[in-house]
Short mmCIF file of C-alpha atoms in Angstrom, two decimals:
data_model
loop_
_atom_site.label_atom_id
_atom_site.label_comp_id
_atom_site.label_asym_id
_atom_site.label_seq_id
_atom_site.Cartn_x
_atom_site.Cartn_y
_atom_site.Cartn_z
CA UNK A 1 6.97 4.57 23.07
CA UNK A 2 5.18 3.40 19.93
CA UNK A 3 4.80 6.99 18.75
CA UNK A 4 8.46 7.69 19.40
CA UNK A 5 9.43 4.67 17.32
CA UNK A 6 7.12 5.83 14.50
CA UNK A 7 8.63 9.33 14.62
CA UNK A 8 12.18 7.96 14.52
CA UNK A 9 11.24 5.73 11.59
CA UNK A 10 9.79 8.68 9.68
CA UNK A 11 12.90 10.76 10.37
CA UNK A 12 15.14 7.94 9.22
CA UNK A 13 13.14 7.54 6.00
CA UNK A 14 13.30 11.27 5.33
CA UNK A 15 17.08 11.20 5.54
CA UNK A 16 17.43 8.55 2.80
CA UNK A 17 18.40 10.16 -0.52
CA UNK A 18 15.61 10.22 -3.09
CA UNK A 19 17.61 7.99 -5.46
CA UNK A 20 17.83 5.29 -2.79
CA UNK A 21 14.07 5.44 -2.20
CA UNK A 22 13.29 4.70 -5.85
CA UNK A 23 15.17 1.41 -5.97
CA UNK A 24 13.09 -0.90 -8.19
CA UNK A 25 11.91 -4.19 -6.82
CA UNK A 26 12.81 -7.12 -9.11
CA UNK A 27 9.90 -8.48 -11.15
CA UNK A 28 8.37 -11.71 -9.89
CA UNK A 29 4.95 -13.26 -9.97
CA UNK A 30 3.09 -13.42 -6.69
CA UNK A 31 3.33 -17.06 -5.77
CA UNK A 32 0.71 -18.78 -3.73
CA UNK A 33 0.66 -22.25 -2.33
CA UNK A 34 -2.13 -24.72 -2.89
CA UNK A 35 -3.77 -23.38 0.28
CA UNK A 36 -3.80 -19.84 -1.14
CA UNK A 37 -1.10 -18.48 1.20
CA UNK A 38 1.25 -15.92 -0.33
CA UNK A 39 4.96 -16.77 -0.37
CA UNK A 40 7.30 -15.12 2.10
CA UNK A 41 9.38 -13.68 -0.74
CA UNK A 42 6.40 -11.81 -2.21
CA UNK A 43 5.43 -10.51 1.23
CA UNK A 44 9.00 -9.33 1.85
CA UNK A 45 9.05 -7.42 -1.45
CA UNK A 46 5.65 -5.91 -0.69
CA UNK A 47 6.76 -4.91 2.78
CA UNK A 48 9.84 -3.16 1.34
CA UNK A 49 7.61 -1.10 -0.98
CA UNK A 50 5.27 -0.38 1.96
CA UNK A 51 8.13 0.85 4.16
CA UNK A 52 9.44 3.13 1.38
CA UNK A 53 6.10 4.60 0.31
CA UNK A 54 3.26 3.95 2.76
CA UNK A 55 4.55 3.61 6.32
CA UNK A 56 4.84 7.34 7.00
CA UNK A 57 1.09 7.87 6.65
CA UNK A 58 -0.43 4.46 7.35
CA UNK A 59 2.04 3.64 10.15
CA UNK A 60 4.00 0.47 10.89
CA UNK A 61 0.93 -1.24 12.33
CA UNK A 62 -1.31 -0.26 9.38
CA UNK A 63 -3.69 1.62 11.67
CA UNK A 64 -3.19 5.04 10.05
CA UNK A 65 -3.83 8.31 11.88
CA UNK A 66 -7.35 9.25 13.04
CA UNK A 67 -9.11 11.66 10.67
CA UNK A 68 -5.94 12.05 8.61
CA UNK A 69 -4.78 8.75 7.07
CA UNK A 70 -7.07 5.73 7.00
CA UNK A 71 -6.23 2.37 8.52
CA UNK A 72 -5.39 -0.53 6.25
CA UNK A 73 -6.56 -3.10 8.76
CA UNK A 74 -9.84 -4.83 7.94
CA UNK A 75 -11.37 -2.00 5.89
CA UNK A 76 -13.69 -2.52 2.94
CA UNK A 77 -11.23 -0.64 0.73
CA UNK A 78 -8.45 -3.14 1.43
CA UNK A 79 -10.54 -6.30 1.64
CA UNK A 80 -12.91 -5.42 -1.20
CA UNK A 81 -12.57 -4.77 -4.91
CA UNK A 82 -8.97 -5.06 -6.11
CA UNK A 83 -9.58 -2.67 -9.02
CA UNK A 84 -10.71 0.10 -6.66
CA UNK A 85 -7.61 -0.42 -4.53
CA UNK A 86 -5.27 -0.41 -7.56
CA UNK A 87 -6.94 2.77 -8.83
CA UNK A 88 -6.28 4.47 -5.50
CA UNK A 89 -2.56 3.65 -5.83
CA UNK A 90 -2.49 4.81 -9.45
CA UNK A 91 -4.57 7.97 -9.05
CA UNK A 92 -4.30 8.96 -5.39
CA UNK A 93 -7.24 9.95 -3.21
CA UNK A 94 -8.43 12.77 -0.96
CA UNK A 95 -11.39 13.60 1.24
CA UNK A 96 -13.02 10.17 1.21
CA UNK A 97 -14.83 8.53 4.07
CA UNK A 98 -13.54 5.02 4.68
CA UNK A 99 -16.11 2.74 6.28
CA UNK A 100 -18.00 5.79 7.56
CA UNK A 101 -14.98 7.59 9.03
CA UNK A 102 -13.63 10.83 7.49
CA UNK A 103 -9.99 11.03 6.41
CA UNK A 104 -8.79 14.31 4.94
CA UNK A 105 -5.10 13.99 4.04
CA UNK A 106 -4.16 13.77 0.40
CA UNK A 107 -2.86 10.41 -0.74
CA UNK A 108 -0.68 11.14 -3.76
CA UNK A 109 -0.58 9.00 -6.85
CA UNK A 110 2.03 6.26 -6.82
CA UNK A 111 1.74 5.62 -10.56
CA UNK A 112 5.53 5.70 -10.85
CA UNK A 113 5.67 2.31 -9.13
CA UNK A 114 5.89 -0.64 -11.49
CA UNK A 115 2.95 -3.00 -11.92
CA UNK A 116 4.90 -5.60 -9.96
CA UNK A 117 5.66 -3.20 -7.10
CA UNK A 118 1.98 -2.24 -6.85
CA UNK A 119 0.94 -5.89 -6.92
CA UNK A 120 3.50 -6.75 -4.24
CA UNK A 121 2.57 -3.91 -1.88
CA UNK A 122 -1.16 -4.53 -2.25
CA UNK A 123 -0.64 -8.25 -1.70
CA UNK A 124 1.35 -7.40 1.43
CA UNK A 125 -1.37 -5.04 2.72
CA UNK A 126 -4.16 -7.52 1.88
CA UNK A 127 -2.23 -10.23 3.79
CA UNK A 128 -1.06 -8.16 6.78
CA UNK A 129 -2.51 -6.08 9.62
CA UNK A 130 -5.09 -8.78 10.35
CA UNK A 131 -6.16 -8.98 6.70
CA UNK A 132 -6.42 -12.35 4.99
CA UNK A 133 -7.54 -11.99 1.39
CA UNK A 134 -6.35 -12.80 -2.11
CA UNK A 135 -3.14 -11.63 -3.73
CA UNK A 136 -2.97 -8.96 -6.41
CA UNK A 137 -1.19 -9.99 -9.61
CA UNK A 138 0.96 -7.68 -11.75
CA UNK A 139 -1.19 -8.59 -14.77
CA UNK A 140 -4.26 -7.24 -12.94
CA UNK A 141 -2.46 -3.96 -12.24
CA UNK A 142 -1.32 -3.75 -15.87
CA UNK A 143 -4.90 -4.17 -17.12
CA UNK A 144 -6.25 -1.52 -14.74
CA UNK A 145 -3.43 0.89 -15.58
CA UNK A 146 -4.14 0.45 -19.31
CA UNK A 147 -7.87 1.05 -18.76
CA UNK A 148 -7.03 4.33 -16.95
CA UNK A 149 -5.13 5.61 -19.99
CA UNK A 150 -8.15 5.27 -22.32
#
């Protein structure tokens, strides 16, 4: 049943016109409370970017597809260095082992996303699927993007 739902979701996303898929997310700063929790508004924006760009490969539950698309749940890539994670979004990735497991599908670059969209989706991923780690700020993405251009 879960696979049927995932298939229907993918088919529905494929039927959305390309112009509708590129709808920009309004710019906001990722807001955290004194306890470090990310606001619901930031998570909602991140989830919207995830659904548009990531769900097809990494699945609704963030568990990916064995040997094809890596999971986003509790992996060193998601929980670790933010710069490495931002660089994967900006530059794409292929043929990397994630936590000792091989994944062979190409992840394309998503450098067309704004700094805020990247920050929002990475904050969502780093706060979802059993993950509980710090938010990514748009300023961090901007700095890493600028360093890539040098």
